[in-house]
Amino acid sequence: MNHGTATSGNQAIPPQIDMQGPGKRGGRKFIYLSLAPILLLFGVFAFLPIGWSLGLSVFKYNPLSDSALFVGLDNFIRMWSDPIFLKSLWVTFKFVVIAVLINIVITLMFAAAIQRIRTGWLRNLMRTIFFLPTIAPLAGTAIVWSTMFNYNHGLFNMLLGQLHIAPIQWLSDPHYALYSVIMMTLWADIGYNIVLFIAGLDSIPDMYYEAAILDGANRWHLFRHVTLPLLRRTMLFVSVTTVVSYFQAFAQFQIMTKGEPFNETRVLALHIYEQAFSNSNMGYASAMATVFLMIILVVTLVQLKLGRTEWEY
């Protein structure tokens, strides 16, 4: 009898493959060894600081002091009666909602326009032009935009002067300061999402558009009933990453406004930084950071729940 096969009548049954053999065990070992450095970096630079912050949140701790006083939940109770914390929380949500909505609308429009360009070099050029601002350091971009927003010699007020419009205090007027920072943030950041949306649009098969056109769909119907539904996975990724990124916005606010005027641009990340390193209230800052982490986690989970899709193509 041939031990490589078993027969049942005239039909040969292929030999069984040992899926638990040394080859599979060796593959698992290679995977674990490959992931170990990445997991170590995450542990040291992500999870360990989070755990340390959680521990500090229940202490009254000054980094210049040798001792820390255990206060339990006092830091968490204190923040809900802190008007500056509540104001910074409101400003943060206002910034995220406005900036994310404008970002997604603008980047999707630009991506759709660039994706329709059929000349290869021109399409690549447009994609590169929009992506270039993301390469520049955010701190340097914030400094340049602060100069452009200057009341006396800034570019924007010079343009308003040419139109015989009174100059604006872009960064010191509470009505304009937050929107000025949003303008700068969008300019520096939209390149990422444009590239992601272009990739998502390119992955949609042409047969869906061809079938819709045969049914008499116009451009709006194609966008509304074909592009948007089939772009939901890309939209989910873009929205989650953009929301998380904008929640953590710090550099532009620190450089351009420092939270002023009247705390109208004091986002929570800036307030936590100032409490920790300017006021040396490390325990209170850690409590706020813990609440901030929970807020971002809940918002992300809600986005993932609402954005879940069954579309496959």
PDB file of C-alpha atoms in Angstrom:
ATOM      1  CA  MET A   1       0.000   0.000   0.000  1.00  0.00           C
ATOM      2  CA  ASN A   2       1.155   3.472  -0.818  1.00  0.00           C
ATOM      3  CA  HIS A   3       1.352   5.290   2.561  1.00  0.00           C
ATOM      4  CA  GLY A   4       1.142   8.690   0.822  1.00  0.00           C
ATOM      5  CA  THR A   5      -2.542   8.209  -0.143  1.00  0.00           C
ATOM      6  CA  ALA A   6      -5.621   6.319   1.035  1.00  0.00           C
ATOM      7  CA  THR A   7      -8.130   4.880  -1.441  1.00  0.00           C
ATOM      8  CA  SER A   8     -11.881   4.506  -1.303  1.00  0.00           C
ATOM      9  CA  GLY A   9     -12.905   2.505  -4.343  1.00  0.00           C
ATOM     10  CA  ASN A  10     -11.193   4.122  -7.348  1.00  0.00           C
ATOM     11  CA  GLN A  11     -11.028   7.633  -5.793  1.00  0.00           C
ATOM     12  CA  ALA A  12      -7.753   8.766  -4.302  1.00  0.00           C
ATOM     13  CA  ILE A  13      -7.786  10.868  -1.138  1.00  0.00           C
ATOM     14  CA  PRO A  14      -4.923  13.373  -0.910  1.00  0.00           C
ATOM     15  CA  PRO A  15      -2.612  13.050   2.073  1.00  0.00           C
ATOM     16  CA  GLN A  16      -3.379  15.158   5.150  1.00  0.00           C
ATOM     17  CA  ILE A  17      -1.041  18.079   5.798  1.00  0.00           C
ATOM     18  CA  ASP A  18       0.221  18.532   9.334  1.00  0.00           C
ATOM     19  CA  MET A  19      -0.786  22.171  10.030  1.00  0.00           C
ATOM     20  CA  GLN A  20       0.860  22.017  13.452  1.00  0.00           C
ATOM     21  CA  GLY A  21       4.216  20.923  12.121  1.00  0.00           C
ATOM     22  CA  PRO A  22       7.597  22.579  12.645  1.00  0.00           C
ATOM     23  CA  GLY A  23       7.058  24.907   9.686  1.00  0.00           C
ATOM     24  CA  LYS A  24       4.070  26.602  11.294  1.00  0.00           C
ATOM     25  CA  ARG A  25       5.797  26.822  14.669  1.00  0.00           C
ATOM     26  CA  GLY A  26       8.804  28.400  12.982  1.00  0.00           C
ATOM     27  CA  GLY A  27       6.545  30.911  11.233  1.00  0.00           C
ATOM     28  CA  ARG A  28       4.926  31.894  14.518  1.00  0.00           C
ATOM     29  CA  LYS A  29       8.333  32.336  16.139  1.00  0.00           C
ATOM     30  CA  PHE A  30       9.420  34.615  13.280  1.00  0.00           C
ATOM     31  CA  ILE A  31       6.237  36.701  13.679  1.00  0.00           C
ATOM     32  CA  TYR A  32       6.777  37.078  17.422  1.00  0.00           C
ATOM     33  CA  LEU A  33      10.418  38.047  16.966  1.00  0.00           C
ATOM     34  CA  SER A  34       9.477  40.581  14.279  1.00  0.00           C
ATOM     35  CA  LEU A  35       6.792  42.187  16.438  1.00  0.00           C
ATOM     36  CA  ALA A  36       8.839  42.226  19.642  1.00  0.00           C
ATOM     37  CA  PRO A  37      10.789  45.467  18.899  1.00  0.00           C
ATOM     38  CA  ILE A  38       7.599  47.302  17.887  1.00  0.00           C
ATOM     39  CA  LEU A  39       5.727  46.115  20.972  1.00  0.00           C
ATOM     40  CA  LEU A  40       8.705  47.103  23.134  1.00  0.00           C
ATOM     41  CA  LEU A  41       8.694  50.620  21.680  1.00  0.00           C
ATOM     42  CA  PHE A  42       4.931  50.907  22.233  1.00  0.00           C
ATOM     43  CA  GLY A  43       5.321  49.677  25.775  1.00  0.00           C
ATOM     44  CA  VAL A  44       8.111  52.087  26.677  1.00  0.00           C
ATOM     45  CA  PHE A  45       6.878  55.192  24.868  1.00  0.00           C
ATOM     46  CA  ALA A  46       3.075  54.728  24.918  1.00  0.00           C
ATOM     47  CA  PHE A  47       1.695  52.310  27.493  1.00  0.00           C
ATOM     48  CA  LEU A  48       4.229  53.021  30.251  1.00  0.00           C
ATOM     49  CA  PRO A  49       3.630  56.822  30.164  1.00  0.00           C
ATOM     50  CA  ILE A  50      -0.134  56.232  30.179  1.00  0.00           C
ATOM     51  CA  GLY A  51       0.166  53.986  33.214  1.00  0.00           C
ATOM     52  CA  TRP A  52       2.466  56.483  34.940  1.00  0.00           C
ATOM     53  CA  SER A  53      -0.002  59.294  34.261  1.00  0.00           C
ATOM     54  CA  LEU A  54      -2.876  57.229  35.655  1.00  0.00           C
ATOM     55  CA  GLY A  55      -0.875  56.695  38.807  1.00  0.00           C
ATOM     56  CA  LEU A  56      -0.002  60.375  39.208  1.00  0.00           C
ATOM     57  CA  SER A  57      -3.638  61.408  38.748  1.00  0.00           C
ATOM     58  CA  VAL A  58      -4.497  60.412  42.318  1.00  0.00           C
ATOM     59  CA  PHE A  59      -1.604  62.362  43.868  1.00  0.00           C
ATOM     60  CA  LYS A  60      -0.854  65.995  44.492  1.00  0.00           C
ATOM     61  CA  TYR A  61       2.567  65.931  42.918  1.00  0.00           C
ATOM     62  CA  ASN A  62       5.126  68.631  42.185  1.00  0.00           C
ATOM     63  CA  PRO A  63       8.115  67.399  40.139  1.00  0.00           C
ATOM     64  CA  LEU A  64      10.364  69.740  42.164  1.00  0.00           C
ATOM     65  CA  SER A  65       9.307  68.106  45.430  1.00  0.00           C
ATOM     66  CA  ASP A  66      10.633  64.871  46.930  1.00  0.00           C
ATOM     67  CA  SER A  67       7.225  63.700  48.143  1.00  0.00           C
ATOM     68  CA  ALA A  68       3.721  63.280  46.744  1.00  0.00           C
ATOM     69  CA  LEU A  69       0.480  63.560  48.710  1.00  0.00           C
ATOM     70  CA  PHE A  70      -2.203  60.976  47.964  1.00  0.00           C
ATOM     71  CA  VAL A  71      -5.486  62.830  47.314  1.00  0.00           C
ATOM     72  CA  GLY A  72      -7.623  60.095  45.754  1.00  0.00           C
ATOM     73  CA  LEU A  73     -10.277  61.489  43.426  1.00  0.00           C
ATOM     74  CA  ASP A  74      -9.811  65.112  44.505  1.00  0.00           C
ATOM     75  CA  ASN A  75      -8.045  66.029  41.266  1.00  0.00           C
ATOM     76  CA  PHE A  76     -10.941  64.649  39.214  1.00  0.00           C
ATOM     77  CA  ILE A  77     -13.529  66.444  41.353  1.00  0.00           C
ATOM     78  CA  ARG A  78     -11.557  69.686  41.160  1.00  0.00           C
ATOM     79  CA  MET A  79     -11.514  69.864  37.373  1.00  0.00           C
ATOM     80  CA  TRP A  80     -15.315  69.891  37.047  1.00  0.00           C
ATOM     81  CA  SER A  81     -15.426  73.074  39.123  1.00  0.00           C
ATOM     82  CA  ASP A  82     -12.483  74.606  37.244  1.00  0.00           C
ATOM     83  CA  PRO A  83     -13.909  77.167  34.750  1.00  0.00           C
ATOM     84  CA  ILE A  84     -10.702  77.188  32.692  1.00  0.00           C
ATOM     85  CA  PHE A  85     -10.828  73.398  32.287  1.00  0.00           C
ATOM     86  CA  LEU A  86     -14.469  73.527  31.230  1.00  0.00           C
ATOM     87  CA  LYS A  87     -13.720  76.372  28.798  1.00  0.00           C
ATOM     88  CA  SER A  88     -10.763  74.498  27.314  1.00  0.00           C
ATOM     89  CA  LEU A  89     -12.922  71.384  26.925  1.00  0.00           C
ATOM     90  CA  TRP A  90     -15.544  73.398  25.047  1.00  0.00           C
ATOM     91  CA  VAL A  91     -12.911  75.080  22.850  1.00  0.00           C
ATOM     92  CA  THR A  92     -11.380  71.681  22.055  1.00  0.00           C
ATOM     93  CA  PHE A  93     -14.683  70.190  20.914  1.00  0.00           C
ATOM     94  CA  LYS A  94     -15.503  73.330  18.940  1.00  0.00           C
ATOM     95  CA  PHE A  95     -12.130  73.221  17.193  1.00  0.00           C
ATOM     96  CA  VAL A  96     -12.373  69.492  16.416  1.00  0.00           C
ATOM     97  CA  VAL A  97     -15.935  69.593  15.055  1.00  0.00           C
ATOM     98  CA  ILE A  98     -15.384  72.628  12.821  1.00  0.00           C
ATOM     99  CA  ALA A  99     -11.920  71.664  11.600  1.00  0.00           C
ATOM    100  CA  VAL A 100     -12.732  67.999  10.931  1.00  0.00           C
ATOM    101  CA  LEU A 101     -15.932  68.753   9.002  1.00  0.00           C
ATOM    102  CA  ILE A 102     -14.241  71.388   6.838  1.00  0.00           C
ATOM    103  CA  ASN A 103     -11.215  69.143   6.354  1.00  0.00           C
ATOM    104  CA  ILE A 104     -13.228  66.153   5.125  1.00  0.00           C
ATOM    105  CA  VAL A 105     -15.409  68.234   2.800  1.00  0.00           C
ATOM    106  CA  ILE A 106     -12.472  70.104   1.267  1.00  0.00           C
ATOM    107  CA  THR A 107     -10.195  67.086   0.907  1.00  0.00           C
ATOM    108  CA  LEU A 108     -12.929  64.943  -0.645  1.00  0.00           C
ATOM    109  CA  MET A 109     -13.713  67.689  -3.178  1.00  0.00           C
ATOM    110  CA  PHE A 110     -10.053  68.152  -4.111  1.00  0.00           C
ATOM    111  CA  ALA A 111      -9.458  64.393  -4.252  1.00  0.00           C
ATOM    112  CA  ALA A 112     -12.444  63.882  -6.555  1.00  0.00           C
ATOM    113  CA  ALA A 113     -11.222  66.696  -8.819  1.00  0.00           C
ATOM    114  CA  ILE A 114      -7.649  65.368  -8.956  1.00  0.00           C
ATOM    115  CA  GLN A 115      -8.845  61.805  -9.493  1.00  0.00           C
ATOM    116  CA  ARG A 116     -10.679  62.908 -12.647  1.00  0.00           C
ATOM    117  CA  ILE A 117      -7.448  64.200 -14.218  1.00  0.00           C
ATOM    118  CA  ARG A 118      -6.411  61.686 -16.868  1.00  0.00           C
ATOM    119  CA  THR A 119      -2.962  63.132 -17.648  1.00  0.00           C
ATOM    120  CA  GLY A 120      -0.599  61.174 -15.417  1.00  0.00           C
ATOM    121  CA  TRP A 121       2.123  63.779 -14.842  1.00  0.00           C
ATOM    122  CA  LEU A 122      -0.409  66.530 -14.157  1.00  0.00           C
ATOM    123  CA  ARG A 123      -2.278  64.358 -11.680  1.00  0.00           C
ATOM    124  CA  ASN A 124       0.946  63.500  -9.838  1.00  0.00           C
ATOM    125  CA  LEU A 125       1.942  67.172  -9.832  1.00  0.00           C
ATOM    126  CA  MET A 126      -1.344  68.274  -8.270  1.00  0.00           C
ATOM    127  CA  ARG A 127      -1.135  65.540  -5.658  1.00  0.00           C
ATOM    128  CA  THR A 128       2.431  66.589  -4.808  1.00  0.00           C
ATOM    129  CA  ILE A 129       1.533  70.286  -4.554  1.00  0.00           C
ATOM    130  CA  PHE A 130      -1.244  69.622  -2.052  1.00  0.00           C
ATOM    131  CA  PHE A 131       0.923  67.227  -0.042  1.00  0.00           C
ATOM    132  CA  LEU A 132       3.945  69.536   0.219  1.00  0.00           C
ATOM    133  CA  PRO A 133       2.662  71.599   3.206  1.00  0.00           C
ATOM    134  CA  THR A 134       2.451  68.445   5.322  1.00  0.00           C
ATOM    135  CA  ILE A 135       6.208  67.968   4.993  1.00  0.00           C
ATOM    136  CA  ALA A 136       7.029  71.273   6.693  1.00  0.00           C
ATOM    137  CA  PRO A 137       7.414  71.175  10.511  1.00  0.00           C
ATOM    138  CA  LEU A 138       4.200  72.312  12.155  1.00  0.00           C
ATOM    139  CA  ALA A 139       6.060  74.731  14.437  1.00  0.00           C
ATOM    140  CA  GLY A 140       7.690  76.456  11.478  1.00  0.00           C
ATOM    141  CA  THR A 141       4.385  76.642   9.637  1.00  0.00           C
ATOM    142  CA  ALA A 142       2.737  78.198  12.696  1.00  0.00           C
ATOM    143  CA  ILE A 143       5.458  80.880  12.880  1.00  0.00           C
ATOM    144  CA  VAL A 144       5.047  81.745   9.189  1.00  0.00           C
ATOM    145  CA  TRP A 145       1.268  81.995   9.537  1.00  0.00           C
ATOM    146  CA  SER A 146       1.647  84.152  12.653  1.00  0.00           C
ATOM    147  CA  THR A 147       3.614  86.575  10.501  1.00  0.00           C
ATOM    148  CA  MET A 148       0.922  86.476   7.831  1.00  0.00           C
ATOM    149  CA  PHE A 149      -1.705  87.259  10.481  1.00  0.00           C
ATOM    150  CA  ASN A 150       0.259  90.238  11.831  1.00  0.00           C
ATOM    151  CA  TYR A 151      -1.993  93.258  12.288  1.00  0.00           C
ATOM    152  CA  ASN A 152       0.370  95.900  10.876  1.00  0.00           C
ATOM    153  CA  HIS A 153       2.415  94.121   8.238  1.00  0.00           C
ATOM    154  CA  GLY A 154       0.705  90.768   7.699  1.00  0.00           C
ATOM    155  CA  LEU A 155      -0.207  89.463   4.280  1.00  0.00           C
ATOM    156  CA  PHE A 156      -3.912  89.099   5.008  1.00  0.00           C
ATOM    157  CA  ASN A 157      -4.356  92.669   6.254  1.00  0.00           C
ATOM    158  CA  MET A 158      -2.351  93.946   3.285  1.00  0.00           C
ATOM    159  CA  LEU A 159      -4.815  92.190   0.998  1.00  0.00           C
ATOM    160  CA  LEU A 160      -7.732  93.656   2.947  1.00  0.00           C
ATOM    161  CA  GLY A 161      -6.139  97.092   2.593  1.00  0.00           C
ATOM    162  CA  GLN A 162      -6.039  96.677  -1.181  1.00  0.00           C
ATOM    163  CA  LEU A 163      -9.801  96.020  -1.014  1.00  0.00           C
ATOM    164  CA  HIS A 164     -10.303  99.087   1.242  1.00  0.00           C
ATOM    165  CA  ILE A 165     -11.404  96.884   4.148  1.00  0.00           C
ATOM    166  CA  ALA A 166     -10.363  97.646   7.712  1.00  0.00           C
ATOM    167  CA  PRO A 167      -7.604  95.401   9.085  1.00  0.00           C
ATOM    168  CA  ILE A 168      -8.499  92.588  11.463  1.00  0.00           C
ATOM    169  CA  GLN A 169      -6.849  91.468  14.694  1.00  0.00           C
ATOM    170  CA  TRP A 170      -6.650  87.889  13.472  1.00  0.00           C
ATOM    171  CA  LEU A 171      -5.003  86.363  16.550  1.00  0.00           C
ATOM    172  CA  SER A 172      -6.073  88.762  19.300  1.00  0.00           C
ATOM    173  CA  ASP A 173      -9.770  89.223  18.508  1.00  0.00           C
ATOM    174  CA  PRO A 174     -11.877  86.536  20.264  1.00  0.00           C
ATOM    175  CA  HIS A 175     -14.200  86.399  17.242  1.00  0.00           C
ATOM    176  CA  TYR A 176     -11.399  85.496  14.802  1.00  0.00           C
ATOM    177  CA  ALA A 177      -8.598  83.861  16.784  1.00  0.00           C
ATOM    178  CA  LEU A 178      -9.868  80.268  16.774  1.00  0.00           C
ATOM    179  CA  TYR A 179     -10.889  80.410  13.117  1.00  0.00           C
ATOM    180  CA  SER A 180      -7.469  81.814  12.220  1.00  0.00           C
ATOM    181  CA  VAL A 181      -5.785  78.804  13.837  1.00  0.00           C
ATOM    182  CA  ILE A 182      -8.230  76.508  12.032  1.00  0.00           C
ATOM    183  CA  MET A 183      -7.230  78.091   8.706  1.00  0.00           C
ATOM    184  CA  MET A 184      -3.574  77.421   9.417  1.00  0.00           C
ATOM    185  CA  THR A 185      -4.267  73.847  10.587  1.00  0.00           C
ATOM    186  CA  LEU A 186      -6.261  73.011   7.475  1.00  0.00           C
ATOM    187  CA  TRP A 187      -3.590  74.402   5.158  1.00  0.00           C
ATOM    188  CA  ALA A 188      -0.908  72.347   6.893  1.00  0.00           C
ATOM    189  CA  ASP A 189      -2.885  69.125   7.129  1.00  0.00           C
ATOM    190  CA  ILE A 190      -5.242  68.559   4.191  1.00  0.00           C
ATOM    191  CA  GLY A 191      -2.555  66.952   2.028  1.00  0.00           C
ATOM    192  CA  TYR A 192      -2.706  63.687   3.980  1.00  0.00           C
ATOM    193  CA  ASN A 193      -6.424  63.198   3.540  1.00  0.00           C
ATOM    194  CA  ILE A 194      -6.354  64.214  -0.121  1.00  0.00           C
ATOM    195  CA  VAL A 195      -3.884  61.404  -0.827  1.00  0.00           C
ATOM    196  CA  LEU A 196      -5.958  58.935   1.201  1.00  0.00           C
ATOM    197  CA  PHE A 197      -9.182  59.875  -0.562  1.00  0.00           C
ATOM    198  CA  ILE A 198      -7.524  59.604  -3.979  1.00  0.00           C
ATOM    199  CA  ALA A 199      -6.399  56.084  -3.073  1.00  0.00           C
ATOM    200  CA  GLY A 200      -9.927  55.237  -1.940  1.00  0.00           C
ATOM    201  CA  LEU A 201     -11.474  56.618  -5.116  1.00  0.00           C
ATOM    202  CA  ASP A 202      -8.997  54.715  -7.278  1.00  0.00           C
ATOM    203  CA  SER A 203      -9.963  51.447  -5.563  1.00  0.00           C
ATOM    204  CA  ILE A 204     -13.641  51.697  -6.577  1.00  0.00           C
ATOM    205  CA  PRO A 205     -14.233  49.455  -9.637  1.00  0.00           C
ATOM    206  CA  ASP A 206     -15.428  51.247 -12.790  1.00  0.00           C
ATOM    207  CA  MET A 207     -18.205  48.705 -13.361  1.00  0.00           C
ATOM    208  CA  TYR A 208     -20.355  50.320 -10.660  1.00  0.00           C
ATOM    209  CA  TYR A 209     -20.165  53.697 -12.390  1.00  0.00           C
ATOM    210  CA  GLU A 210     -20.827  52.124 -15.796  1.00  0.00           C
ATOM    211  CA  ALA A 211     -23.908  50.324 -14.478  1.00  0.00           C
ATOM    212  CA  ALA A 212     -25.234  53.530 -12.878  1.00  0.00           C
ATOM    213  CA  ILE A 213     -24.668  55.518 -16.082  1.00  0.00           C
ATOM    214  CA  LEU A 214     -26.609  52.901 -18.060  1.00  0.00           C
ATOM    215  CA  ASP A 215     -29.473  53.442 -15.591  1.00  0.00           C
ATOM    216  CA  GLY A 216     -29.414  57.174 -16.360  1.00  0.00           C
ATOM    217  CA  ALA A 217     -27.490  58.472 -13.315  1.00  0.00           C
ATOM    218  CA  ASN A 218     -25.984  61.952 -13.545  1.00  0.00           C
ATOM    219  CA  ARG A 219     -22.798  63.127 -11.792  1.00  0.00           C
ATOM    220  CA  TRP A 220     -24.569  63.944  -8.528  1.00  0.00           C
ATOM    221  CA  HIS A 221     -26.299  60.546  -8.482  1.00  0.00           C
ATOM    222  CA  LEU A 222     -22.957  58.834  -9.153  1.00  0.00           C
ATOM    223  CA  PHE A 223     -21.346  60.680  -6.251  1.00  0.00           C
ATOM    224  CA  ARG A 224     -24.278  60.276  -3.878  1.00  0.00           C
ATOM    225  CA  HIS A 225     -25.244  56.665  -4.575  1.00  0.00           C
ATOM    226  CA  VAL A 226     -21.982  55.085  -5.776  1.00  0.00           C
ATOM    227  CA  THR A 227     -18.926  57.027  -4.602  1.00  0.00           C
ATOM    228  CA  LEU A 228     -19.977  57.837  -1.044  1.00  0.00           C
ATOM    229  CA  PRO A 229     -21.266  54.345  -0.111  1.00  0.00           C
ATOM    230  CA  LEU A 230     -18.206  52.612  -1.578  1.00  0.00           C
ATOM    231  CA  LEU A 231     -15.898  55.142   0.089  1.00  0.00           C
ATOM    232  CA  ARG A 232     -17.182  54.489   3.594  1.00  0.00           C
ATOM    233  CA  ARG A 233     -14.178  52.447   4.718  1.00  0.00           C
ATOM    234  CA  THR A 234     -11.785  55.160   3.588  1.00  0.00           C
ATOM    235  CA  MET A 235     -14.062  57.804   5.129  1.00  0.00           C
ATOM    236  CA  LEU A 236     -14.032  55.938   8.442  1.00  0.00           C
ATOM    237  CA  PHE A 237     -10.236  55.744   8.507  1.00  0.00           C
ATOM    238  CA  VAL A 238      -9.848  59.400   7.543  1.00  0.00           C
ATOM    239  CA  SER A 239     -12.394  60.619  10.090  1.00  0.00           C
ATOM    240  CA  VAL A 240     -10.962  58.583  12.979  1.00  0.00           C
ATOM    241  CA  THR A 241      -7.338  59.590  12.360  1.00  0.00           C
ATOM    242  CA  THR A 242      -8.244  63.237  11.770  1.00  0.00           C
ATOM    243  CA  VAL A 243     -10.383  63.482  14.905  1.00  0.00           C
ATOM    244  CA  VAL A 244      -7.666  61.920  17.065  1.00  0.00           C
ATOM    245  CA  SER A 245      -5.041  64.209  15.533  1.00  0.00           C
ATOM    246  CA  TYR A 246      -7.095  67.375  16.025  1.00  0.00           C
ATOM    247  CA  PHE A 247      -7.977  66.468  19.606  1.00  0.00           C
ATOM    248  CA  GLN A 248      -4.246  66.479  20.311  1.00  0.00           C
ATOM    249  CA  ALA A 249      -3.539  69.779  18.514  1.00  0.00           C
ATOM    250  CA  PHE A 250      -1.019  71.736  20.545  1.00  0.00           C
ATOM    251  CA  ALA A 251       1.896  73.308  18.665  1.00  0.00           C
ATOM    252  CA  GLN A 252      -0.097  75.809  16.608  1.00  0.00           C
ATOM    253  CA  PHE A 253      -2.009  77.042  19.663  1.00  0.00           C
ATOM    254  CA  GLN A 254       1.122  77.322  21.783  1.00  0.00           C
ATOM    255  CA  ILE A 255       2.994  79.298  19.125  1.00  0.00           C
ATOM    256  CA  MET A 256       0.247  81.417  17.593  1.00  0.00           C
ATOM    257  CA  THR A 257      -2.020  82.390  20.500  1.00  0.00           C
ATOM    258  CA  LYS A 258      -0.886  80.709  23.764  1.00  0.00           C
ATOM    259  CA  GLY A 259      -4.573  80.189  24.512  1.00  0.00           C
ATOM    260  CA  GLU A 260      -5.524  83.845  24.252  1.00  0.00           C
ATOM    261  CA  PRO A 261      -7.523  86.018  23.939  1.00  0.00           C
ATOM    262  CA  PHE A 262      -9.677  85.313  26.997  1.00  0.00           C
ATOM    263  CA  ASN A 263      -8.945  81.570  26.709  1.00  0.00           C
ATOM    264  CA  GLU A 264     -10.834  81.444  23.399  1.00  0.00           C
ATOM    265  CA  THR A 265      -8.067  79.297  21.897  1.00  0.00           C
ATOM    266  CA  ARG A 266      -7.081  77.363  25.014  1.00  0.00           C
ATOM    267  CA  VAL A 267      -7.499  73.777  23.904  1.00  0.00           C
ATOM    268  CA  LEU A 268      -7.245  70.999  26.470  1.00  0.00           C
ATOM    269  CA  ALA A 269      -3.802  69.808  25.361  1.00  0.00           C
ATOM    270  CA  LEU A 270      -2.427  73.325  25.931  1.00  0.00           C
ATOM    271  CA  HIS A 271      -4.126  73.610  29.331  1.00  0.00           C
ATOM    272  CA  ILE A 272      -2.706  70.248  30.435  1.00  0.00           C
ATOM    273  CA  TYR A 273       0.775  71.293  29.315  1.00  0.00           C
ATOM    274  CA  GLU A 274       0.637  74.581  31.206  1.00  0.00           C
ATOM    275  CA  GLN A 275      -0.658  72.947  34.386  1.00  0.00           C
ATOM    276  CA  ALA A 276       2.077  70.308  34.256  1.00  0.00           C
ATOM    277  CA  PHE A 277       5.143  72.307  33.220  1.00  0.00           C
ATOM    278  CA  SER A 278       4.324  75.955  33.919  1.00  0.00           C
ATOM    279  CA  ASN A 279       2.410  75.563  37.197  1.00  0.00           C
ATOM    280  CA  SER A 280       4.062  72.270  38.268  1.00  0.00           C
ATOM    281  CA  ASN A 281       0.636  70.734  39.055  1.00  0.00           C
ATOM    282  CA  MET A 282       1.641  67.367  37.649  1.00  0.00           C
ATOM    283  CA  GLY A 283      -1.018  65.388  39.524  1.00  0.00           C
ATOM    284  CA  TYR A 284      -3.850  67.673  38.415  1.00  0.00           C
ATOM    285  CA  ALA A 285      -2.521  67.681  34.849  1.00  0.00           C
ATOM    286  CA  SER A 286      -2.378  63.868  34.896  1.00  0.00           C
ATOM    287  CA  ALA A 287      -6.014  63.715  36.020  1.00  0.00           C
ATOM    288  CA  MET A 288      -7.028  65.977  33.130  1.00  0.00           C
ATOM    289  CA  ALA A 289      -4.943  63.863  30.746  1.00  0.00           C
ATOM    290  CA  THR A 290      -6.749  60.747  31.985  1.00  0.00           C
ATOM    291  CA  VAL A 291     -10.139  62.322  31.328  1.00  0.00           C
ATOM    292  CA  PHE A 292      -8.867  63.503  27.947  1.00  0.00           C
ATOM    293  CA  LEU A 293      -7.777  59.954  27.082  1.00  0.00           C
ATOM    294  CA  MET A 294     -11.211  58.606  27.999  1.00  0.00           C
ATOM    295  CA  ILE A 295     -12.922  61.260  25.858  1.00  0.00           C
ATOM    296  CA  ILE A 296     -10.808  60.406  22.811  1.00  0.00           C
ATOM    297  CA  LEU A 297     -11.379  56.683  23.385  1.00  0.00           C
ATOM    298  CA  VAL A 298     -15.160  57.079  23.632  1.00  0.00           C
ATOM    299  CA  VAL A 299     -15.325  59.332  20.552  1.00  0.00           C
ATOM    300  CA  THR A 300     -13.238  56.848  18.557  1.00  0.00           C
ATOM    301  CA  LEU A 301     -15.395  53.886  19.608  1.00  0.00           C
ATOM    302  CA  VAL A 302     -18.545  55.797  18.621  1.00  0.00           C
ATOM    303  CA  GLN A 303     -17.021  56.573  15.210  1.00  0.00           C
ATOM    304  CA  LEU A 304     -16.090  52.926  14.676  1.00  0.00           C
ATOM    305  CA  LYS A 305     -19.590  51.835  15.693  1.00  0.00           C
ATOM    306  CA  LEU A 306     -21.343  54.313  13.408  1.00  0.00           C
ATOM    307  CA  GLY A 307     -18.936  53.756  10.527  1.00  0.00           C
ATOM    308  CA  ARG A 308     -19.166  49.994  10.441  1.00  0.00           C
ATOM    309  CA  THR A 309     -20.036  48.881   6.939  1.00  0.00           C
ATOM    310  CA  GLU A 310     -20.855  45.672   5.104  1.00  0.00           C
ATOM    311  CA  TRP A 311     -19.831  47.005   1.698  1.00  0.00           C
ATOM    312  CA  GLU A 312     -17.456  44.710  -0.184  1.00  0.00           C
ATOM    313  CA  TYR A 313     -16.117  45.139  -3.688  1.00  0.00           C
TER     314      TYR A 313
END
